[in-house]
Amino acid sequence: MVAGHDDKGTVLNNRIFQVISKVAAEENRKAYVIGGFVRDTLLGKKCKDIDVVVLGNGPDFARRVAAELKIKKGITVYENFGTAMIRWRNYEIEFVGARKESYQPHSRKPLVEEGSLKDDQLRRDFTINAMAFSLNPEDFGLLIDPFNGIQDLHDRIIRTPTNPDITFSDDPLRMMRAIRFATQLNFDIHPDTLAGIKKNCQRIEIVSMERVTDELNKIIAANTPSIGFYLLSETGLLSIIFPELEALKGVENIEGHSHKDNFRHTLEVLDNVARRSDNIWLRWSALLHDIAKPITKRYTPQTGWTFHGHEFVGQKMVPSIFKRFRLPLHDKMRYVQKLVGLHLRPIVLAKEEVTDSAVRRLLFDAGNDIEDLMLLCEADITSKNQKLREIYLENFKLVRQKLKEIEEKDRIRNFQPPIDGNEIVRIFNIPPSKLVGILKNAIKDAILDGIIPNEYDAAYEFLIRKAEEMGLKPTVRT
Ligand code: ATP
Ligand code: MG
């Protein structure tokens, strides 16, 4: 909904706008709030980032405003860019001198010269992002909207203010932004604008990966991320920036047998996860959980379609994807790898009898991420067969209950076997070797299989027995 004028009035009562207005009058300069803040205010949303455009020099104006607010440390000036940022209360206020931009084919960095407010609005990406409120005393609060962005806001449309072909060719990042805004706001992209993206999709290659990833992450963080991925695919951008995901698309049919469309399925899982968790890395896990299906796909008349080992192959594909998108390569990547690698385990459990030892092993392998894994697996149930879905979900309840019981009893989640390798070395006075590893693993397996309890004495006895079978005797009792 587009908010009424009262909301705008209240928002513009903020002291910051009164101060900017006063400075504008005293300096005989013009100032406007523009872009995201105006859009969000008209949508009735709160916004802490305020972009202010002034005629003439931006940093000089910002310094006057900072002085008026008695701000000393909270101002950062980027002299080269002609911008300045003030932090005040929870707000970040960015000042920029109105400018006119012109582009050259090889770069998305424009040549800049001083311009009018209209020039500045013309360089904005979308009609809904080009609206401004006057902060000048003579018409304070007046909406200046040369491209009828307010109508597009009503109609829920993303549209470029000028020729989309030129807009996207000039700065191809705007293609990602269009799709990101369509996803965040649940707006449609105007057909001409969409055609402009399709035509220029190849130009995305001149944009740095970091910027692409920023937008991709905003799509993934939205309420319904699938909107963005369908658009990325439709426009041709996905096959350039994320070919592995594009490859999930399609249904193959042999002898009347077809498999499901793994692209649709993946996006359904992603939306399911997004409904229940804001964790961006859990969302990435959903996006990548079946990523290896295309390369592990086989058909035989006996078994039909199979994707054997896709979870392990998928796990191995994660690092190259993370590297390409410049995503964090340590904890976050390992977490995503782990969830991709384990994503079938609870389903197997839910399909078969839930034995204590299988539950212990799952707890051991998933550790503290068990809750996230269960959420991913529940989200993975996208069968259109209601009966089947109910059965699976019912079984998952059982798995969850078992997980709880066994964790309470055996404390497997952060399990460290009660006897470690160093101790085995000491007990038998042997050098660190493969044998130590074998004995250590035997203890771990015995505990996970429920042969012995997770306690020191039981583990010690078990170790001595096991070692004896291998011809080893303890030299010390620790
Ligand atoms: P949000 O902050 O929620 O992502 P926003 O609209 O404030 O949304 P910013 O990236 O903060 O987006 O940019 C502020 C304003 O600057 C935009 O509203 C738009 O007018 C303009 N803008 C930003 N990036 C571009 C671009 N690549 N091309 C043209 N205009 C842009
Ligand atoms: Mg912003």
Coordinates of C-alpha atoms and ligand atoms in Angstrom, one line a residue:
M1 CA 0.0 0.0 0.0
V2 CA 1.1 3.5 -0.6
A3 CA 1.0 5.5 2.6
G4 CA -1.0 8.7 3.0
H5 CA 0.4 12.2 3.4
D6 CA 0.1 12.1 7.2
D7 CA 2.8 9.4 7.4
K8 CA 5.1 11.5 5.2
G9 CA 4.3 14.5 7.4
T10 CA 5.3 12.6 10.6
V11 CA 8.4 11.2 9.0
L12 CA 9.6 14.6 7.8
N13 CA 9.1 16.1 11.2
N14 CA 12.3 14.3 12.2
R15 CA 14.7 16.9 13.5
I16 CA 17.3 15.9 10.9
F17 CA 15.1 17.2 8.1
Q18 CA 14.3 20.4 10.0
V19 CA 18.0 21.1 10.4
I20 CA 18.8 20.4 6.7
S21 CA 16.0 22.7 5.8
K22 CA 17.4 25.5 8.0
V23 CA 20.9 25.1 6.6
A24 CA 19.5 25.1 3.0
A25 CA 17.7 28.4 3.7
E26 CA 20.7 30.0 5.4
E27 CA 23.1 28.9 2.7
N28 CA 20.6 29.7 -0.1
R29 CA 21.0 26.2 -1.4
K30 CA 18.5 23.5 -2.4
A31 CA 18.2 20.2 -0.7
Y32 CA 16.1 17.1 -1.3
V33 CA 15.7 13.7 0.3
I34 CA 15.7 11.1 -2.5
G35 CA 15.7 7.4 -3.4
G36 CA 15.1 4.5 -1.1
F37 CA 14.0 6.7 1.9
V38 CA 11.2 8.3 -0.2
R39 CA 10.1 5.0 -1.6
D40 CA 10.0 3.3 1.8
T41 CA 8.2 6.2 3.4
L42 CA 5.5 6.1 0.7
L43 CA 5.2 2.3 1.3
G44 CA 4.7 3.0 5.0
K45 CA 8.1 1.3 5.9
K46 CA 10.7 2.6 8.3
C47 CA 14.1 3.5 6.7
K48 CA 17.3 4.4 8.5
D49 CA 19.3 5.3 5.4
I50 CA 18.7 8.8 4.2
D51 CA 20.0 10.0 0.9
V52 CA 20.1 13.8 0.5
V53 CA 20.8 15.5 -2.8
V54 CA 21.9 19.2 -2.7
L55 CA 22.6 21.6 -5.5
G56 CA 26.3 22.4 -5.5
N57 CA 28.9 20.8 -3.2
G58 CA 27.7 17.8 -1.0
P59 CA 30.5 17.7 1.5
D60 CA 30.4 21.4 2.3
F61 CA 26.6 21.1 3.0
A62 CA 27.2 18.1 5.1
R63 CA 29.8 19.9 7.3
R64 CA 27.3 22.7 7.9
V65 CA 24.6 20.2 9.0
A66 CA 27.1 18.3 11.2
A67 CA 28.0 21.6 12.9
E68 CA 24.4 22.4 13.5
L69 CA 23.8 19.0 15.1
K70 CA 27.0 19.5 17.1
I71 CA 28.4 16.3 15.5
K72 CA 32.2 16.0 15.5
K73 CA 33.2 12.4 15.0
G74 CA 30.1 11.2 13.2
I75 CA 31.0 12.6 9.8
T76 CA 33.0 10.9 7.0
V77 CA 33.9 12.9 3.9
Y78 CA 34.7 11.1 0.6
E79 CA 36.2 14.2 -1.1
N80 CA 37.0 12.2 -4.3
F81 CA 33.4 11.1 -4.7
G82 CA 31.9 14.4 -3.7
T83 CA 29.9 12.8 -0.9
A84 CA 29.8 12.8 2.8
M85 CA 28.1 10.7 5.4
I86 CA 26.8 11.7 8.8
R87 CA 25.8 9.2 11.5
W88 CA 23.2 10.7 13.8
R89 CA 21.2 8.6 16.3
N90 CA 20.3 5.4 14.3
Y91 CA 20.4 7.2 11.0
E92 CA 23.0 7.2 8.3
I93 CA 22.6 10.3 6.2
E94 CA 24.5 10.6 2.9
F95 CA 24.9 13.9 1.2
V96 CA 25.7 14.2 -2.5
G97 CA 25.8 17.1 -4.9
A98 CA 23.3 16.8 -7.7
R99 CA 25.1 15.4 -10.7
K100 CA 24.8 14.4 -14.3
E101 CA 26.4 11.2 -15.5
S102 CA 27.7 9.8 -18.7
Y103 CA 29.0 6.3 -19.4
Q104 CA 31.6 4.6 -21.5
P105 CA 31.2 1.1 -22.8
H106 CA 33.9 -0.7 -20.8
S107 CA 33.0 0.5 -17.4
R108 CA 30.1 0.9 -15.0
K109 CA 31.8 3.9 -13.5
P110 CA 30.4 7.1 -15.0
L111 CA 32.0 10.4 -15.8
V112 CA 30.4 12.9 -13.5
E113 CA 29.6 16.6 -13.8
E114 CA 27.5 19.0 -11.7
G115 CA 23.9 19.0 -12.6
S116 CA 20.3 19.9 -11.6
L117 CA 17.9 17.9 -9.5
K118 CA 16.3 16.6 -12.7
D119 CA 19.7 15.5 -14.0
D120 CA 20.2 13.7 -10.7
Q121 CA 16.8 12.0 -11.0
L122 CA 17.6 10.9 -14.5
R123 CA 20.6 9.0 -13.4
R124 CA 18.6 6.9 -10.9
D125 CA 17.8 3.3 -11.7
F126 CA 14.0 2.9 -11.3
T127 CA 11.0 5.3 -11.3
I128 CA 10.3 4.3 -7.7
N129 CA 13.8 5.1 -6.7
A130 CA 13.9 8.5 -8.4
M131 CA 11.3 10.3 -6.3
A132 CA 12.4 13.2 -4.0
F133 CA 10.8 15.3 -1.2
S134 CA 11.8 18.9 -1.1
L135 CA 13.4 20.0 2.2
N136 CA 13.3 23.7 1.2
P137 CA 11.2 26.0 3.3
E138 CA 9.1 27.3 0.4
D139 CA 7.7 23.9 -0.6
F140 CA 8.9 21.6 2.3
G141 CA 7.6 18.0 1.8
L142 CA 6.6 18.4 -1.8
L143 CA 7.0 15.2 -3.8
I144 CA 9.0 15.7 -6.9
D145 CA 8.3 12.8 -9.2
P146 CA 9.2 13.4 -12.8
F147 CA 8.7 9.8 -13.9
N148 CA 5.4 9.1 -12.1
G149 CA 7.1 6.7 -9.7
I150 CA 4.1 7.0 -7.4
Q151 CA 1.9 5.4 -10.0
D152 CA 4.4 2.5 -10.3
L153 CA 4.4 2.2 -6.6
H154 CA 0.6 1.9 -6.6
D155 CA 0.8 -0.6 -9.5
R156 CA 3.7 -2.5 -8.0
I157 CA 6.0 -2.1 -11.0
I158 CA 9.7 -1.8 -11.4
R159 CA 10.5 0.3 -14.4
T160 CA 13.5 2.4 -15.6
P161 CA 12.9 6.1 -15.9
T162 CA 14.5 6.2 -19.3
N163 CA 15.3 3.8 -22.1
P164 CA 15.9 0.4 -20.4
D165 CA 18.4 -0.7 -23.0
I166 CA 20.7 2.3 -22.2
T167 CA 20.0 2.1 -18.4
F168 CA 21.2 -1.5 -18.2
S169 CA 24.0 -1.2 -20.7
D170 CA 25.4 1.8 -18.8
D171 CA 25.4 0.0 -15.5
P172 CA 24.6 -3.7 -15.7
L173 CA 24.4 -4.0 -11.9
R174 CA 21.0 -2.4 -12.3
M175 CA 19.7 -5.7 -13.8
M176 CA 20.4 -7.5 -10.5
R177 CA 18.9 -4.6 -8.6
A178 CA 15.7 -4.7 -10.7
I179 CA 15.3 -8.4 -9.8
R180 CA 16.3 -7.8 -6.2
F181 CA 13.7 -5.1 -5.7
A182 CA 11.0 -7.2 -7.5
T183 CA 11.8 -10.0 -5.0
Q184 CA 11.9 -7.8 -1.9
L185 CA 8.8 -5.8 -2.7
N186 CA 7.0 -8.6 -4.6
F187 CA 6.6 -6.2 -7.6
D188 CA 6.4 -7.0 -11.3
I189 CA 9.1 -5.9 -13.7
H190 CA 7.6 -3.8 -16.5
P191 CA 7.7 -5.8 -19.8
D192 CA 10.0 -3.2 -21.5
T193 CA 12.3 -3.2 -18.6
L194 CA 12.4 -7.0 -18.6
A195 CA 13.1 -7.0 -22.3
G196 CA 16.0 -4.6 -21.6
I197 CA 17.5 -7.0 -19.1
K198 CA 17.2 -9.9 -21.5
K199 CA 18.9 -8.0 -24.2
N200 CA 21.8 -6.8 -21.9
C201 CA 22.2 -9.9 -19.7
Q202 CA 25.7 -10.7 -21.1
R203 CA 26.9 -7.2 -19.8
I204 CA 26.7 -8.5 -16.3
E205 CA 30.2 -9.8 -16.9
I206 CA 31.7 -6.3 -16.4
V207 CA 30.3 -6.1 -12.9
S208 CA 32.5 -7.2 -10.0
M209 CA 31.5 -10.5 -8.4
E210 CA 31.2 -8.9 -5.0
R211 CA 28.4 -6.6 -6.2
V212 CA 26.6 -9.4 -7.9
T213 CA 26.8 -11.5 -4.7
D214 CA 25.5 -8.6 -2.6
E215 CA 22.4 -8.5 -4.7
L216 CA 22.1 -12.3 -4.8
N217 CA 22.3 -12.4 -1.0
K218 CA 19.5 -9.8 -0.8
I219 CA 17.4 -12.0 -3.0
I220 CA 18.1 -15.0 -0.9
A221 CA 17.3 -13.0 2.3
A222 CA 13.9 -11.9 1.0
N223 CA 10.6 -13.5 2.1
T224 CA 10.1 -15.4 -1.1
P225 CA 13.5 -15.8 -2.7
S226 CA 12.1 -18.0 -5.6
I227 CA 10.7 -14.9 -7.2
G228 CA 14.2 -13.6 -7.9
F229 CA 15.6 -16.9 -9.1
Y230 CA 12.8 -17.4 -11.6
L231 CA 13.5 -13.9 -12.9
L232 CA 17.2 -14.5 -13.0
S233 CA 16.6 -17.6 -15.1
E234 CA 14.0 -16.0 -17.4
T235 CA 16.3 -13.1 -18.2
G236 CA 19.3 -15.3 -19.0
L237 CA 21.4 -13.9 -16.0
L238 CA 21.3 -17.1 -14.1
S239 CA 23.1 -19.2 -16.7
I240 CA 25.9 -16.6 -16.7
I241 CA 26.3 -16.1 -13.0
F242 CA 25.2 -19.5 -11.7
P243 CA 25.2 -22.1 -14.4
E244 CA 25.0 -25.0 -11.9
L245 CA 21.6 -23.8 -10.7
E246 CA 20.3 -23.2 -14.2
A247 CA 21.4 -26.8 -15.0
L248 CA 18.8 -28.1 -12.5
K249 CA 16.1 -27.0 -14.9
G250 CA 14.0 -29.3 -16.9
V251 CA 12.4 -32.7 -17.0
E252 CA 13.7 -35.6 -18.9
N253 CA 11.5 -38.4 -20.1
I254 CA 12.6 -41.9 -21.0
E255 CA 10.1 -44.7 -21.9
G256 CA 7.4 -42.7 -20.2
H257 CA 9.3 -42.2 -17.0
S258 CA 10.2 -38.7 -16.0
H259 CA 11.9 -37.2 -12.9
K260 CA 10.8 -34.0 -11.2
D261 CA 12.1 -30.6 -12.3
N262 CA 14.9 -30.1 -9.8
F263 CA 15.0 -26.3 -10.3
R264 CA 11.4 -25.9 -9.3
H265 CA 11.9 -28.3 -6.4
T266 CA 15.0 -26.5 -5.2
L267 CA 13.2 -23.2 -5.2
E268 CA 10.3 -24.7 -3.3
V269 CA 12.7 -26.0 -0.7
L270 CA 14.3 -22.6 -0.5
D271 CA 11.0 -20.8 0.0
N272 CA 10.0 -23.4 2.6
V273 CA 13.2 -22.8 4.6
A274 CA 12.8 -19.0 4.2
R275 CA 9.3 -19.3 5.8
R276 CA 10.9 -20.8 8.9
S277 CA 14.4 -19.3 9.2
D278 CA 16.3 -16.1 8.5
N279 CA 19.6 -17.9 8.6
I280 CA 21.2 -17.0 5.2
W281 CA 23.5 -20.0 5.3
L282 CA 20.7 -22.4 5.9
R283 CA 19.0 -20.8 2.9
W284 CA 22.2 -21.3 0.8
S285 CA 22.2 -24.9 1.9
A286 CA 18.6 -25.2 0.6
L287 CA 19.7 -23.7 -2.7
L288 CA 22.6 -26.1 -3.0
H289 CA 21.2 -29.2 -1.5
D290 CA 20.5 -30.9 -4.9
I291 CA 23.1 -29.0 -6.9
A292 CA 24.8 -32.3 -8.1
K293 CA 21.6 -33.9 -9.4
P294 CA 22.3 -33.1 -13.0
I295 CA 25.8 -34.7 -13.0
T296 CA 24.7 -37.8 -11.0
K297 CA 21.6 -38.4 -12.9
R298 CA 21.2 -41.9 -14.4
Y299 CA 18.3 -43.9 -15.9
T300 CA 18.0 -47.6 -16.1
P301 CA 14.8 -49.5 -16.8
Q302 CA 15.2 -51.5 -13.6
T303 CA 15.6 -48.6 -11.2
G304 CA 14.2 -45.7 -13.1
W305 CA 15.8 -42.3 -12.5
T306 CA 18.5 -42.2 -9.8
F307 CA 20.8 -39.5 -8.5
H308 CA 23.1 -41.7 -6.5
G309 CA 25.7 -39.9 -4.3
H310 CA 24.4 -36.4 -5.3
E311 CA 24.7 -35.3 -1.7
F312 CA 28.5 -36.1 -1.5
V313 CA 29.2 -34.8 -5.0
G314 CA 27.2 -31.7 -4.1
Q315 CA 29.2 -31.3 -0.9
K316 CA 32.4 -31.2 -3.0
M317 CA 30.9 -28.6 -5.4
V318 CA 30.3 -26.1 -2.6
P319 CA 33.9 -24.7 -2.4
S320 CA 34.2 -23.7 -6.0
I321 CA 30.8 -22.0 -5.9
F322 CA 31.6 -20.2 -2.7
K323 CA 35.0 -19.1 -4.2
R324 CA 33.3 -17.8 -7.3
F325 CA 30.8 -15.7 -5.3
R326 CA 33.5 -14.5 -2.9
L327 CA 31.5 -16.0 0.0
P328 CA 33.2 -16.7 3.3
L329 CA 35.4 -19.8 2.9
H330 CA 35.7 -21.1 6.5
D331 CA 32.9 -21.8 9.0
K332 CA 30.0 -20.7 6.8
M333 CA 31.2 -22.8 3.9
R334 CA 31.8 -25.8 6.1
Y335 CA 28.4 -25.5 7.5
V336 CA 26.8 -25.5 4.1
Q337 CA 28.9 -28.4 3.0
K338 CA 27.8 -30.4 6.0
L339 CA 24.1 -29.8 5.5
V340 CA 24.4 -30.6 1.8
G341 CA 26.3 -33.8 2.6
L342 CA 23.8 -34.9 5.3
H343 CA 20.6 -33.8 3.8
L344 CA 19.3 -37.3 3.0
R345 CA 20.1 -38.9 6.4
P346 CA 17.0 -37.8 8.3
I347 CA 14.9 -38.8 5.3
V348 CA 16.4 -42.3 5.2
L349 CA 15.7 -42.5 8.9
A350 CA 12.1 -41.3 8.5
K351 CA 11.5 -43.9 5.8
E352 CA 12.9 -46.8 7.6
E353 CA 12.8 -48.0 11.2
V354 CA 14.3 -45.5 13.5
T355 CA 17.1 -47.4 15.4
D356 CA 18.9 -45.9 18.3
S357 CA 22.3 -46.4 16.7
A358 CA 21.2 -44.6 13.5
V359 CA 20.0 -41.7 15.5
R360 CA 23.2 -41.6 17.5
R361 CA 25.3 -41.5 14.3
L362 CA 23.2 -38.7 12.9
L363 CA 23.6 -36.7 16.1
F364 CA 27.3 -37.3 16.1
D365 CA 27.7 -36.2 12.4
A366 CA 25.4 -33.2 12.6
G367 CA 26.5 -32.0 16.1
N368 CA 25.0 -28.6 16.9
D369 CA 23.6 -28.2 13.4
I370 CA 21.1 -31.0 13.9
E371 CA 18.1 -28.6 14.3
D372 CA 19.0 -26.8 11.0
L373 CA 19.4 -30.1 9.3
M374 CA 16.0 -31.3 10.4
L375 CA 14.5 -28.0 9.2
L376 CA 16.1 -28.4 5.8
C377 CA 14.9 -31.9 5.5
E378 CA 11.3 -31.1 6.4
A379 CA 11.5 -28.3 3.9
D380 CA 12.7 -30.8 1.3
I381 CA 9.4 -32.6 1.4
T382 CA 7.7 -31.1 -1.6
S383 CA 5.7 -34.1 -2.8
K384 CA 2.3 -33.1 -4.3
N385 CA 0.9 -36.3 -2.8
Q386 CA -0.7 -35.1 0.4
K387 CA -0.9 -38.6 2.0
L388 CA 2.8 -39.2 1.4
R389 CA 3.7 -35.8 2.8
E390 CA 1.7 -36.5 5.9
I391 CA 3.4 -39.8 6.4
Y392 CA 6.9 -38.3 6.0
L393 CA 6.1 -35.4 8.4
E394 CA 4.7 -37.9 10.9
N395 CA 7.9 -39.9 10.7
F396 CA 10.0 -36.8 11.1
K397 CA 8.1 -36.1 14.4
L398 CA 9.3 -39.6 15.5
V399 CA 12.8 -38.9 14.4
R400 CA 12.8 -35.6 16.4
Q401 CA 11.4 -37.3 19.4
K402 CA 14.1 -40.0 19.2
L403 CA 16.8 -37.4 18.7
K404 CA 15.6 -35.7 21.9
E405 CA 15.5 -38.9 23.9
I406 CA 18.9 -40.1 22.8
E407 CA 20.6 -36.7 23.2
E408 CA 19.2 -36.5 26.8
K409 CA 20.5 -40.0 27.6
D410 CA 23.8 -40.1 25.7
R411 CA 24.8 -36.5 25.1
I412 CA 26.1 -37.2 21.6
R413 CA 25.8 -33.8 20.1
N414 CA 29.2 -32.5 21.3
F415 CA 30.5 -35.9 21.9
Q416 CA 34.2 -36.4 22.3
P417 CA 35.1 -40.1 22.8
P418 CA 36.2 -40.5 26.5
I419 CA 39.6 -41.8 25.5
D420 CA 41.5 -39.9 22.9
G421 CA 44.5 -40.9 20.7
N422 CA 47.2 -39.4 23.1
E423 CA 45.9 -41.6 25.8
I424 CA 45.9 -44.7 23.7
V425 CA 49.6 -43.9 22.9
R426 CA 50.3 -43.7 26.6
I427 CA 48.4 -46.7 27.7
F428 CA 50.1 -49.1 25.2
N429 CA 53.3 -47.2 24.9
I430 CA 53.1 -47.3 21.1
P431 CA 54.0 -44.6 18.6
P432 CA 51.2 -42.5 17.0
S433 CA 50.2 -44.6 14.1
K434 CA 47.3 -46.0 12.1
L435 CA 46.7 -48.5 14.8
V436 CA 45.9 -45.7 17.3
G437 CA 43.3 -44.4 14.8
I438 CA 41.7 -47.8 14.5
L439 CA 41.4 -48.2 18.2
K440 CA 40.0 -44.7 18.6
N441 CA 37.4 -45.3 16.0
A442 CA 36.4 -48.6 17.5
I443 CA 35.6 -46.9 20.7
K444 CA 33.6 -44.2 18.9
D445 CA 31.7 -46.8 16.9
A446 CA 31.0 -49.0 20.0
I447 CA 29.5 -46.0 21.8
L448 CA 27.4 -44.8 18.8
D449 CA 26.2 -48.4 18.2
G450 CA 25.2 -48.6 21.8
I451 CA 27.5 -51.5 22.6
I452 CA 29.0 -49.6 25.5
P453 CA 27.8 -46.5 27.3
N454 CA 29.5 -43.1 26.7
E455 CA 31.7 -43.4 29.9
Y456 CA 35.4 -43.7 30.7
D457 CA 35.5 -47.0 32.5
A458 CA 33.4 -48.8 29.9
A459 CA 35.5 -47.4 27.1
Y460 CA 38.7 -48.4 28.9
E461 CA 37.6 -52.0 29.3
F462 CA 36.4 -52.1 25.7
L463 CA 39.8 -50.7 24.5
I464 CA 41.8 -53.3 26.5
R465 CA 39.7 -56.1 25.0
K466 CA 39.9 -54.8 21.5
A467 CA 43.7 -54.3 21.8
E468 CA 44.1 -57.8 23.1
E469 CA 42.5 -59.2 20.0
M470 CA 45.3 -57.4 18.1
G471 CA 48.0 -58.7 20.4
L472 CA 48.5 -55.5 22.4
K473 CA 48.8 -55.2 26.2
P474 CA 48.6 -52.1 28.3
T475 CA 51.8 -51.0 29.9
V476 CA 50.3 -48.5 32.3
R477 CA 46.9 -47.9 33.8
T478 CA 46.1 -44.2 33.7
Ligands
ATP1 P1 18.1 -0.3 -0.1 O1 19.0 0.6 0.6 O2 16.9 -0.9 0.6 O3 18.9 -1.4 -0.8 P2 17.9 1.9 -1.9 O4 16.9 2.3 -3.0 O5 18.1 2.9 -0.8 O6 17.4 0.5 -1.3 P3 20.7 2.1 -2.4 O7 21.6 1.1 -3.0 O8 20.9 2.4 -1.0 O9 19.2 1.5 -2.6 O10 20.8 3.4 -3.3 C1 20.1 4.6 -3.0 C2 19.6 5.2 -4.2 O11 20.6 5.5 -5.1 C3 18.6 4.3 -5.0 O12 17.3 4.5 -4.5 C4 18.7 4.9 -6.4 O13 18.0 6.1 -6.6 C5 20.2 5.2 -6.5 N1 21.0 4.1 -7.0 C6 21.7 3.2 -6.3 N2 22.4 2.4 -7.1 C7 22.1 2.8 -8.3 C8 22.5 2.3 -9.6 N3 23.3 1.3 -9.8 N4 22.1 3.0 -10.7 C9 21.3 4.1 -10.6 N5 20.8 4.5 -9.4 C10 21.2 3.9 -8.3
MG2 MG 19.6 2.6 0.8

